[in-house]
Short mmCIF file of C-alpha atoms and ligand atoms in Angstrom, two decimals:
data_model
loop_
_atom_site.label_atom_id
_atom_site.label_comp_id
_atom_site.label_asym_id
_atom_site.label_seq_id
_atom_site.Cartn_x
_atom_site.Cartn_y
_atom_site.Cartn_z
CA MET A 147 12.00 31.93 -3.15
CA SER A 148 8.27 32.57 -3.35
CA THR A 149 7.03 29.41 -1.71
CA VAL A 150 3.38 28.46 -1.68
CA ASN A 151 3.20 29.90 1.83
CA SER A 152 4.24 33.40 0.94
CA ILE A 153 2.39 34.52 -2.14
CA ALA A 154 1.30 38.06 -2.74
CA LEU A 155 -2.45 38.47 -2.86
CA PRO A 156 -4.24 40.95 -5.09
CA PHE A 157 -5.35 44.17 -3.48
CA VAL A 158 -9.10 44.59 -3.19
CA THR A 159 -11.19 47.22 -1.53
CA ALA A 160 -14.36 46.38 0.40
CA SER A 161 -16.65 46.02 -2.56
CA MET A 162 -14.82 47.24 -5.64
CA LEU A 163 -12.08 45.57 -7.59
CA ASP A 164 -8.98 47.58 -8.25
CA VAL A 165 -8.84 46.24 -11.79
CA GLU A 166 -5.83 48.27 -12.87
CA ARG A 167 -3.89 46.95 -9.91
CA ILE A 168 -5.04 43.39 -10.54
CA ARG A 169 -4.05 43.56 -14.21
CA LYS A 170 -0.45 44.14 -13.14
CA ASP A 171 -0.48 40.64 -11.63
CA PHE A 172 -1.01 39.14 -15.09
CA PRO A 173 2.12 39.74 -17.20
CA LEU A 174 0.57 38.73 -20.50
CA LEU A 175 -2.17 41.33 -20.25
CA SER A 176 0.33 44.07 -21.00
CA THR A 177 1.59 42.50 -24.19
CA LEU A 178 1.08 43.90 -27.70
CA VAL A 179 -0.58 41.87 -30.44
CA ASN A 180 -0.20 43.08 -34.00
CA GLY A 181 1.06 46.36 -32.58
CA HIS A 182 -2.03 46.85 -30.40
CA PRO A 183 -2.49 46.34 -26.68
CA LEU A 184 -3.89 42.86 -26.19
CA VAL A 185 -7.61 42.80 -25.45
CA TYR A 186 -8.02 39.29 -24.10
CA LEU A 187 -11.66 38.20 -24.28
CA ASP A 188 -11.17 34.45 -24.60
CA ASN A 189 -11.28 33.58 -20.92
CA ALA A 190 -13.81 30.79 -21.30
CA ALA A 191 -11.22 28.94 -23.40
CA THR A 192 -8.44 29.60 -20.92
CA SER A 193 -7.68 32.39 -18.49
CA GLN A 194 -4.42 34.27 -18.19
CA LYS A 195 -2.14 33.42 -15.25
CA PRO A 196 -1.01 35.69 -12.44
CA GLN A 197 2.73 35.96 -11.82
CA VAL A 198 2.40 34.01 -8.55
CA VAL A 199 1.14 30.98 -10.47
CA ILE A 200 3.91 31.28 -13.06
CA ASP A 201 6.45 31.59 -10.22
CA ALA A 202 5.06 28.55 -8.44
CA LEU A 203 5.65 26.47 -11.57
CA SER A 204 9.22 27.61 -12.07
CA ASP A 205 10.02 27.50 -8.34
CA TYR A 206 9.12 23.84 -8.28
CA TYR A 207 11.41 23.03 -11.20
CA GLN A 208 14.23 25.28 -10.05
CA GLU A 209 14.17 24.64 -6.36
CA TYR A 210 12.56 21.37 -5.36
CA ASN A 211 11.84 19.28 -8.45
CA SER A 212 11.43 15.74 -7.24
CA ASN A 213 8.95 12.90 -7.46
CA ILE A 214 6.32 12.79 -4.73
CA HIS A 215 4.94 10.25 -2.27
CA ARG A 216 7.76 7.75 -2.47
CA GLY A 217 10.95 9.52 -1.54
CA VAL A 218 12.49 9.81 1.89
CA HIS A 219 14.87 12.53 0.79
CA TYR A 220 14.48 16.23 1.42
CA LEU A 221 13.34 17.32 -2.05
CA SER A 222 10.78 14.58 -2.38
CA GLN A 223 9.29 15.40 0.98
CA LYS A 224 9.18 19.07 0.19
CA ALA A 225 7.43 18.44 -3.12
CA THR A 226 5.02 15.98 -1.48
CA ASP A 227 4.17 18.49 1.23
CA ALA A 228 3.51 21.26 -1.30
CA TYR A 229 1.37 18.97 -3.47
CA GLU A 230 -0.69 17.67 -0.56
CA GLU A 231 -1.02 21.16 0.89
CA SER A 232 -2.50 22.19 -2.42
CA ARG A 233 -5.06 19.41 -2.11
CA LEU A 234 -6.07 20.84 1.28
CA ARG A 235 -6.47 24.28 -0.22
CA ILE A 236 -8.70 22.91 -2.94
CA GLN A 237 -10.71 20.98 -0.36
CA LYS A 238 -11.34 24.24 1.48
CA PHE A 239 -12.00 26.13 -1.76
CA LEU A 240 -14.82 23.70 -2.63
CA ASN A 241 -15.81 23.18 1.01
CA ALA A 242 -15.43 19.43 0.54
CA GLU A 243 -15.72 17.42 3.71
CA ARG A 244 -12.40 15.60 3.32
CA PRO A 245 -9.15 15.98 1.37
CA GLN A 246 -9.59 12.38 0.21
CA GLU A 247 -12.51 13.60 -1.88
CA ILE A 248 -10.21 15.75 -4.04
CA ILE A 249 -8.77 13.78 -6.96
CA PHE A 250 -6.16 15.46 -9.13
CA VAL A 251 -6.76 14.88 -12.83
CA ARG A 252 -5.67 16.56 -16.07
CA GLY A 253 -8.79 18.66 -16.29
CA THR A 254 -12.56 18.60 -16.60
CA THR A 255 -12.45 16.22 -19.55
CA GLU A 256 -10.45 13.63 -17.65
CA ALA A 257 -12.60 14.07 -14.53
CA ILE A 258 -15.78 13.28 -16.46
CA ASN A 259 -14.16 10.38 -18.29
CA LEU A 260 -13.01 9.01 -14.95
CA VAL A 261 -16.57 8.91 -13.62
CA ALA A 262 -17.95 7.57 -16.91
CA GLN A 263 -15.39 4.76 -17.08
CA THR A 264 -15.81 3.74 -13.44
CA LEU A 265 -19.27 4.54 -12.07
CA GLY A 266 -20.73 4.64 -15.58
CA ARG A 267 -19.43 1.28 -16.72
CA THR A 268 -20.33 -0.47 -13.48
CA SER A 269 -23.78 0.99 -12.81
CA VAL A 270 -25.30 1.35 -16.28
CA GLY A 271 -26.83 -1.59 -18.12
CA PRO A 272 -28.91 -2.27 -21.21
CA GLY A 273 -31.96 0.00 -21.46
CA ASP A 274 -30.73 2.31 -18.67
CA GLU A 275 -30.54 6.04 -19.22
CA ILE A 276 -27.94 8.73 -18.65
CA LEU A 277 -29.35 12.25 -18.49
CA VAL A 278 -27.43 15.27 -19.80
CA THR A 279 -28.66 18.67 -20.95
CA ALA A 280 -28.83 20.55 -24.23
CA LEU A 281 -26.20 22.95 -22.86
CA GLU A 282 -23.31 20.53 -22.48
CA HIS A 283 -19.77 20.86 -23.73
CA HIS A 284 -18.66 17.83 -25.75
CA ALA A 285 -16.64 16.74 -22.69
CA ASN A 286 -19.92 16.08 -20.88
CA ILE A 287 -21.57 14.33 -23.82
CA VAL A 288 -19.08 12.03 -25.52
CA PRO A 289 -17.85 10.09 -22.43
CA TRP A 290 -21.50 9.23 -21.67
CA GLN A 291 -22.20 8.29 -25.28
CA MET A 292 -19.27 5.88 -25.07
CA VAL A 293 -20.78 4.26 -21.97
CA CYS A 294 -24.20 4.11 -23.63
CA GLU A 295 -22.74 2.50 -26.71
CA GLU A 296 -20.89 -0.14 -24.73
CA LYS A 297 -23.75 -0.89 -22.33
CA ARG A 298 -26.61 -0.45 -24.81
CA ALA A 299 -27.99 2.35 -22.67
CA VAL A 300 -29.71 5.53 -23.86
CA LEU A 301 -28.51 9.13 -23.62
CA LYS A 302 -31.41 11.45 -22.75
CA VAL A 303 -31.22 15.21 -23.12
CA VAL A 304 -32.98 17.96 -21.18
CA PRO A 305 -34.07 20.51 -23.81
CA MET A 306 -33.54 24.27 -23.66
CA ASN A 307 -35.52 27.25 -24.93
CA ASP A 308 -34.39 29.84 -27.49
CA GLU A 309 -32.83 31.98 -24.76
CA GLY A 310 -30.58 29.09 -23.71
CA GLU A 311 -32.44 28.13 -20.52
CA LEU A 312 -33.16 24.54 -19.55
CA ASP A 313 -36.70 23.23 -19.35
CA LEU A 314 -36.93 22.11 -15.72
CA ASN A 315 -40.36 20.52 -16.13
CA GLU A 316 -38.91 18.35 -18.82
CA PHE A 317 -35.92 17.59 -16.58
CA GLN A 318 -38.29 16.31 -13.89
CA ARG A 319 -40.25 14.33 -16.41
CA LEU A 320 -37.10 12.66 -17.72
CA LEU A 321 -35.96 11.45 -14.27
CA ASN A 322 -37.12 7.89 -13.79
CA THR A 323 -36.07 4.51 -12.43
CA ARG A 324 -33.94 3.80 -15.52
CA THR A 325 -31.91 7.01 -15.04
CA LYS A 326 -28.54 5.99 -13.62
CA ILE A 327 -26.57 9.23 -13.78
CA VAL A 328 -27.38 12.91 -14.24
CA ALA A 329 -24.50 14.94 -15.74
CA ILE A 330 -25.07 18.69 -16.04
CA THR A 331 -23.01 21.76 -16.68
CA HIS A 332 -23.02 24.45 -14.01
CA VAL A 333 -22.37 27.25 -16.53
CA SER A 334 -22.58 26.93 -20.31
CA ASN A 335 -19.33 27.79 -22.04
CA ALA A 336 -21.08 28.65 -25.30
CA LEU A 337 -23.92 30.84 -24.01
CA GLY A 338 -23.03 31.67 -20.41
CA THR A 339 -26.28 30.28 -18.95
CA ILE A 340 -26.01 29.51 -15.23
CA ASN A 341 -28.06 26.40 -14.58
CA PRO A 342 -30.03 25.84 -11.35
CA VAL A 343 -27.77 22.93 -10.43
CA ASN A 344 -28.79 23.08 -6.77
CA GLN A 345 -32.42 22.46 -7.58
CA MET A 346 -31.59 19.90 -10.27
CA THR A 347 -29.40 17.95 -7.86
CA GLN A 348 -32.19 17.86 -5.28
CA LEU A 349 -34.66 16.63 -7.87
CA ALA A 350 -32.31 13.89 -9.08
CA HIS A 351 -31.56 12.82 -5.51
CA ARG A 352 -35.28 12.33 -4.84
CA HIS A 353 -34.91 9.43 -7.26
CA GLY A 354 -31.60 8.35 -5.73
CA ILE A 355 -29.69 9.30 -8.90
CA PRO A 356 -26.07 10.47 -8.58
CA VAL A 357 -25.28 13.88 -10.05
CA LEU A 358 -22.09 15.04 -11.72
CA ILE A 359 -21.66 18.78 -12.24
CA ASP A 360 -19.29 20.11 -14.88
CA GLY A 361 -17.96 23.21 -13.15
CA ALA A 362 -15.34 24.22 -15.72
CA GLN A 363 -16.99 27.59 -16.37
CA ALA A 364 -18.29 28.15 -12.86
CA VAL A 365 -15.23 28.14 -10.60
CA PRO A 366 -13.64 31.25 -12.19
CA HIS A 367 -16.79 33.28 -11.52
CA MET A 368 -18.46 32.10 -8.32
CA ARG A 369 -17.77 30.36 -5.06
CA VAL A 370 -18.75 26.72 -5.22
CA ASP A 371 -19.72 24.81 -2.10
CA VAL A 372 -20.01 21.13 -2.92
CA GLN A 373 -21.63 20.29 0.41
CA GLU A 374 -24.29 22.89 -0.13
CA LEU A 375 -24.82 21.71 -3.70
CA ASP A 376 -24.86 18.15 -2.37
CA CYS A 377 -23.63 16.95 -5.78
CA ASP A 378 -21.95 13.56 -5.99
CA PHE A 379 -19.21 14.79 -8.32
CA TYR A 380 -17.88 18.19 -9.33
CA ALA A 381 -15.31 18.61 -12.11
CA PHE A 382 -13.17 21.58 -13.11
CA SER A 383 -9.96 22.56 -14.91
CA GLY A 384 -7.13 24.61 -13.43
CA HIS A 385 -6.39 26.55 -16.59
CA LYS A 386 -9.78 28.27 -16.73
CA MET A 387 -9.42 29.55 -13.17
CA PHE A 388 -6.03 31.26 -13.46
CA GLY A 389 -4.05 28.07 -12.82
CA PRO A 390 -1.89 25.99 -15.17
CA THR A 391 -2.95 23.69 -17.99
CA GLY A 392 -2.81 19.93 -17.52
CA ILE A 393 -4.24 19.93 -14.01
CA GLY A 394 -7.79 19.83 -12.75
CA VAL A 395 -9.94 18.33 -10.06
CA LEU A 396 -12.61 15.75 -9.63
CA TYR A 397 -14.44 16.16 -6.36
CA GLY A 398 -16.42 13.09 -5.39
CA LYS A 399 -18.33 12.16 -2.25
CA ARG A 400 -16.21 9.71 -0.29
CA LYS A 401 -18.82 6.94 -0.29
CA ARG A 402 -19.23 7.18 -4.05
CA LEU A 403 -15.51 7.19 -4.73
CA GLU A 404 -14.92 4.27 -2.40
CA SER A 405 -17.50 2.14 -4.14
CA MET A 406 -16.07 2.82 -7.61
CA PRO A 407 -13.37 0.70 -9.25
CA PRO A 408 -10.06 2.42 -10.11
CA TYR A 409 -9.82 4.35 -13.36
CA GLN A 410 -6.25 3.59 -14.40
CA GLY A 411 -3.76 1.08 -13.05
CA GLY A 412 -0.13 1.77 -12.21
CA GLY A 413 2.09 3.23 -9.55
CA ASP A 414 0.71 5.11 -6.54
CA MET A 415 -2.81 3.69 -6.87
CA ILE A 416 -1.83 0.44 -5.15
CA LYS A 417 -1.07 -0.76 -1.64
CA SER A 418 0.53 -3.99 -2.76
CA VAL A 419 1.02 -5.84 -6.00
CA SER A 420 1.68 -9.47 -6.73
CA PHE A 421 1.02 -11.40 -9.90
CA GLU A 422 -1.86 -13.08 -8.09
CA LYS A 423 -3.52 -10.04 -6.55
CA THR A 424 -3.26 -6.27 -6.29
CA VAL A 425 -4.67 -4.33 -3.36
CA TYR A 426 -5.70 -0.82 -4.35
CA ASN A 427 -4.67 2.24 -2.41
CA ASP A 428 -6.99 4.37 -0.29
CA LEU A 429 -8.57 7.57 -1.54
CA PRO A 430 -7.57 9.78 -3.21
CA TYR A 431 -4.57 7.81 -4.52
CA LYS A 432 -6.72 4.97 -5.81
CA PHE A 433 -7.64 7.31 -8.68
CA GLU A 434 -4.20 8.88 -9.18
CA ALA A 435 -2.12 6.30 -11.05
CA GLY A 436 1.38 7.30 -12.15
CA THR A 437 3.48 10.38 -11.59
CA PRO A 438 1.05 13.30 -11.59
CA ASN A 439 1.46 16.87 -12.80
CA ILE A 440 3.29 17.88 -9.62
CA ALA A 441 4.13 21.44 -10.60
CA GLY A 442 0.61 21.94 -11.91
CA GLY A 443 -0.97 20.61 -8.73
CA ILE A 444 1.13 22.93 -6.59
CA ALA A 445 0.49 25.93 -8.81
CA LEU A 446 -3.26 25.22 -8.81
CA GLY A 447 -3.18 25.62 -5.04
CA VAL A 448 -1.56 29.01 -5.58
CA ALA A 449 -4.28 29.97 -8.07
CA VAL A 450 -6.85 29.00 -5.44
CA ASP A 451 -5.09 31.21 -2.91
CA TYR A 452 -5.06 34.04 -5.42
CA LEU A 453 -8.81 33.73 -5.95
CA ASN A 454 -9.42 33.40 -2.22
CA GLY A 455 -7.58 36.69 -1.77
CA MET A 456 -10.24 38.47 -3.76
CA ASP A 457 -13.70 39.60 -2.82
CA ILE A 458 -15.97 37.24 -4.74
CA HIS A 459 -18.87 39.68 -4.52
CA ALA A 460 -16.72 42.38 -6.05
CA ILE A 461 -15.70 39.98 -8.84
CA GLN A 462 -19.31 39.08 -9.53
CA SER A 463 -20.49 42.63 -9.51
CA HIS A 464 -17.68 43.73 -11.86
CA GLU A 465 -18.26 40.83 -14.25
CA HIS A 466 -22.01 41.45 -14.18
CA ASP A 467 -21.44 45.09 -15.12
CA LEU A 468 -19.16 43.99 -17.96
CA LEU A 469 -21.76 41.50 -19.17
CA GLU A 470 -24.56 44.09 -19.18
CA TYR A 471 -22.41 46.74 -20.79
CA ALA A 472 -21.01 44.41 -23.47
CA THR A 473 -24.43 42.92 -24.24
CA GLU A 474 -25.97 46.35 -24.71
CA LYS A 475 -23.09 47.82 -26.73
CA CYS A 476 -22.59 44.79 -28.96
CA ALA A 477 -26.33 44.42 -29.62
CA ALA A 478 -26.40 48.05 -30.78
CA VAL A 479 -23.88 47.36 -33.57
CA PRO A 480 -25.83 46.97 -36.85
CA GLY A 481 -26.25 43.32 -37.82
CA VAL A 482 -25.23 41.88 -34.44
CA ARG A 483 -27.55 39.41 -32.75
CA ILE A 484 -26.77 38.18 -29.24
CA VAL A 485 -27.11 34.41 -28.88
CA GLY A 486 -28.10 33.22 -25.41
CA ARG A 487 -30.18 35.58 -23.32
CA ALA A 488 -30.74 33.53 -20.18
CA LYS A 489 -31.84 35.48 -17.10
CA ASP A 490 -28.99 34.03 -15.09
CA LYS A 491 -25.74 34.37 -17.01
CA ALA A 492 -21.99 34.38 -16.46
CA SER A 493 -19.89 36.93 -18.31
CA VAL A 494 -20.07 35.36 -21.77
CA VAL A 495 -21.39 37.22 -24.80
CA SER A 496 -22.00 34.99 -27.80
CA PHE A 497 -23.19 36.63 -30.98
CA VAL A 498 -23.58 36.35 -34.72
CA MET A 499 -23.46 39.09 -37.37
CA ASP A 500 -25.55 39.33 -40.52
CA HIS A 501 -23.63 38.30 -43.63
CA VAL A 502 -20.33 37.73 -41.78
CA HIS A 503 -19.02 34.34 -40.71
CA PRO A 504 -17.78 34.28 -37.10
CA HIS A 505 -14.30 33.24 -38.27
CA ASP A 506 -14.08 36.44 -40.31
CA ILE A 507 -15.16 38.44 -37.27
CA GLY A 508 -12.42 36.78 -35.22
CA THR A 509 -9.76 37.40 -37.86
CA ILE A 510 -10.60 41.07 -38.31
CA LEU A 511 -10.65 41.65 -34.55
CA ASP A 512 -7.35 39.85 -34.16
CA ALA A 513 -5.69 42.36 -36.48
CA ASP A 514 -6.43 44.93 -33.74
CA GLY A 515 -5.17 42.73 -30.92
CA ILE A 516 -8.64 41.58 -29.80
CA ALA A 517 -8.78 37.90 -28.88
CA ILE A 518 -12.22 36.32 -29.01
CA ARG A 519 -13.24 32.75 -29.85
CA THR A 520 -15.24 31.72 -32.86
CA GLY A 521 -16.77 28.39 -33.82
CA HIS A 522 -19.04 25.89 -32.14
CA HIS A 523 -17.15 26.11 -28.82
CA CYS A 524 -17.13 22.31 -28.48
CA ALA A 525 -20.88 22.50 -28.05
CA GLN A 526 -22.15 21.56 -31.49
CA PRO A 527 -25.59 20.40 -30.26
CA ILE A 528 -26.25 23.94 -28.97
CA MET A 529 -25.48 25.38 -32.39
CA THR A 530 -27.69 22.77 -34.06
CA ARG A 531 -30.53 23.55 -31.63
CA LEU A 532 -30.24 27.27 -32.43
CA GLY A 533 -29.90 26.68 -36.16
CA ILE A 534 -26.50 28.34 -36.52
CA PRO A 535 -23.12 26.83 -37.42
CA ALA A 536 -21.07 28.93 -35.05
CA THR A 537 -20.93 32.07 -32.94
CA ALA A 538 -18.34 34.67 -32.03
CA ARG A 539 -17.82 34.68 -28.27
CA ALA A 540 -16.34 37.31 -25.99
CA SER A 541 -15.83 35.92 -22.49
CA PHE A 542 -14.76 38.13 -19.63
CA ALA A 543 -12.70 37.67 -16.49
CA PHE A 544 -12.37 39.99 -13.51
CA TYR A 545 -9.34 41.69 -15.09
CA ASN A 546 -11.29 42.90 -18.13
CA THR A 547 -12.48 46.49 -18.38
CA GLN A 548 -15.22 48.57 -19.97
CA ASP A 549 -12.55 50.19 -22.12
CA GLU A 550 -11.82 46.77 -23.57
CA VAL A 551 -15.51 46.33 -24.35
CA ASP A 552 -15.35 49.67 -26.19
CA VAL A 553 -12.38 48.42 -28.22
CA LEU A 554 -14.36 45.28 -29.08
CA VAL A 555 -17.34 47.33 -30.18
CA ARG A 556 -15.16 49.56 -32.38
CA GLY A 557 -13.77 46.35 -33.85
CA LEU A 558 -17.27 45.13 -34.68
CA HIS A 559 -18.02 48.40 -36.50
CA LYS A 560 -14.82 47.81 -38.44
CA VAL A 561 -16.03 44.32 -39.37
CA ASN A 562 -19.13 45.92 -40.85
CA GLU A 563 -16.99 48.41 -42.80
CA VAL A 564 -14.77 45.63 -44.19
CA PHE A 565 -17.87 43.78 -45.37
CA GLY A 566 -19.44 46.95 -46.73
CA VAL A 567 -22.40 46.77 -44.36
C1 LIG B 172 -18.23 23.67 -19.75
C2 LIG B 172 -16.95 22.97 -20.12
N1 LIG B 172 -16.80 21.69 -19.82
C3 LIG B 172 -15.67 21.03 -20.09
C4 LIG B 172 -14.63 21.63 -20.74
C5 LIG B 172 -13.39 20.87 -21.02
O1 LIG B 172 -12.34 21.38 -20.27
P1 LIG B 172 -10.85 20.87 -20.47
O2 LIG B 172 -10.58 20.97 -21.95
O3 LIG B 172 -10.03 21.80 -19.66
O4 LIG B 172 -10.81 19.46 -19.99
C6 LIG B 172 -14.75 22.97 -21.10
C7 LIG B 172 -13.69 23.65 -21.87
O5 LIG B 172 -13.92 24.60 -22.56
C8 LIG B 172 -15.94 23.66 -20.77
O6 LIG B 172 -16.09 24.94 -21.10
#
């Protein structure tokens, strides 16, 4: 049995990734699509999973499936230990001060909704403001709009320039005594922009405003230290960082979490219940009502171990090379225009092509086994700001190669041929 204590870690050299070796850890990367080797460039939507993560899921169901936290029997204790051990791994991964600050949720969307429905609903009143940025995913817009609607508050937006970079002067100008929450994305899923969340958090804190960071697109690409960031909340999804779907994390500072009401009511989030009065459980369980995604939580810990086994500098350098190479090669294809040219970018290349709708680009590439994403990427306000309905987006992970970029570029030439350009 490959328990969570004995997983194989990917081989890395001092500063270079052995990408071919790493690819062998991901079974789906060697599949064929439409008779072609899969070129998977849709990592911002979800990443592929290493075998150790897949094994952790099936090991749980095959070998110790049991409900956690309430059983005295062997299986329940084993599952509880594995689940709680995973929480500790995630605590270390984020450098959170305490395991109680790690709340398991379904994903980034649920994490943000949790904060909106608890802190948001209790601290925001009529005329107050919630500050987001022009670069947000819908998951970091709509939950705040819902709070604003209910509380008659106002959603304010930090604008961006044509390159996809936030206007920090405007951010500072927008912070005021009415601002109750700042909610910002660490990395834009649509354009790849890396925001200066450290600086933004400091600025917001000067006004005593709590900051939530949407880290969905950051954790697969960089080490995140929540104490260094000093953010009040940090949200991410397991499935974008080589873990399973249906599991994610909300980090929250203990003091903040303690002062917030529970999100959902039910089992596990209580100490005692009577019809007259319920006493809520301590952190983190206060925010974890009901039977959680046990297998997912355990396997997320394995994904964290997998990432920890790699040299983050080697990952960043490899992904940076891929970004530069892909940007240059794609931009050289006639009719292609890169969308989002921020100075600080993660490995996301969004683009449009003259006379070709992004959906057609995606369909033609798919015929050759190339998986990219097309559409508004759940970030419609970005598209509106840039005056385009959609983009095609190639997003890279550490297991992607320059050869795959070459296949993509050949595919884009083929798109031009099909459209007679
Ligand atoms: C920046 C960002 N935030 C939030 C989300 C929502 O994540 P999930 O659907 O896993 O909850 C995504 C997903 O694409 C994202 O890219």
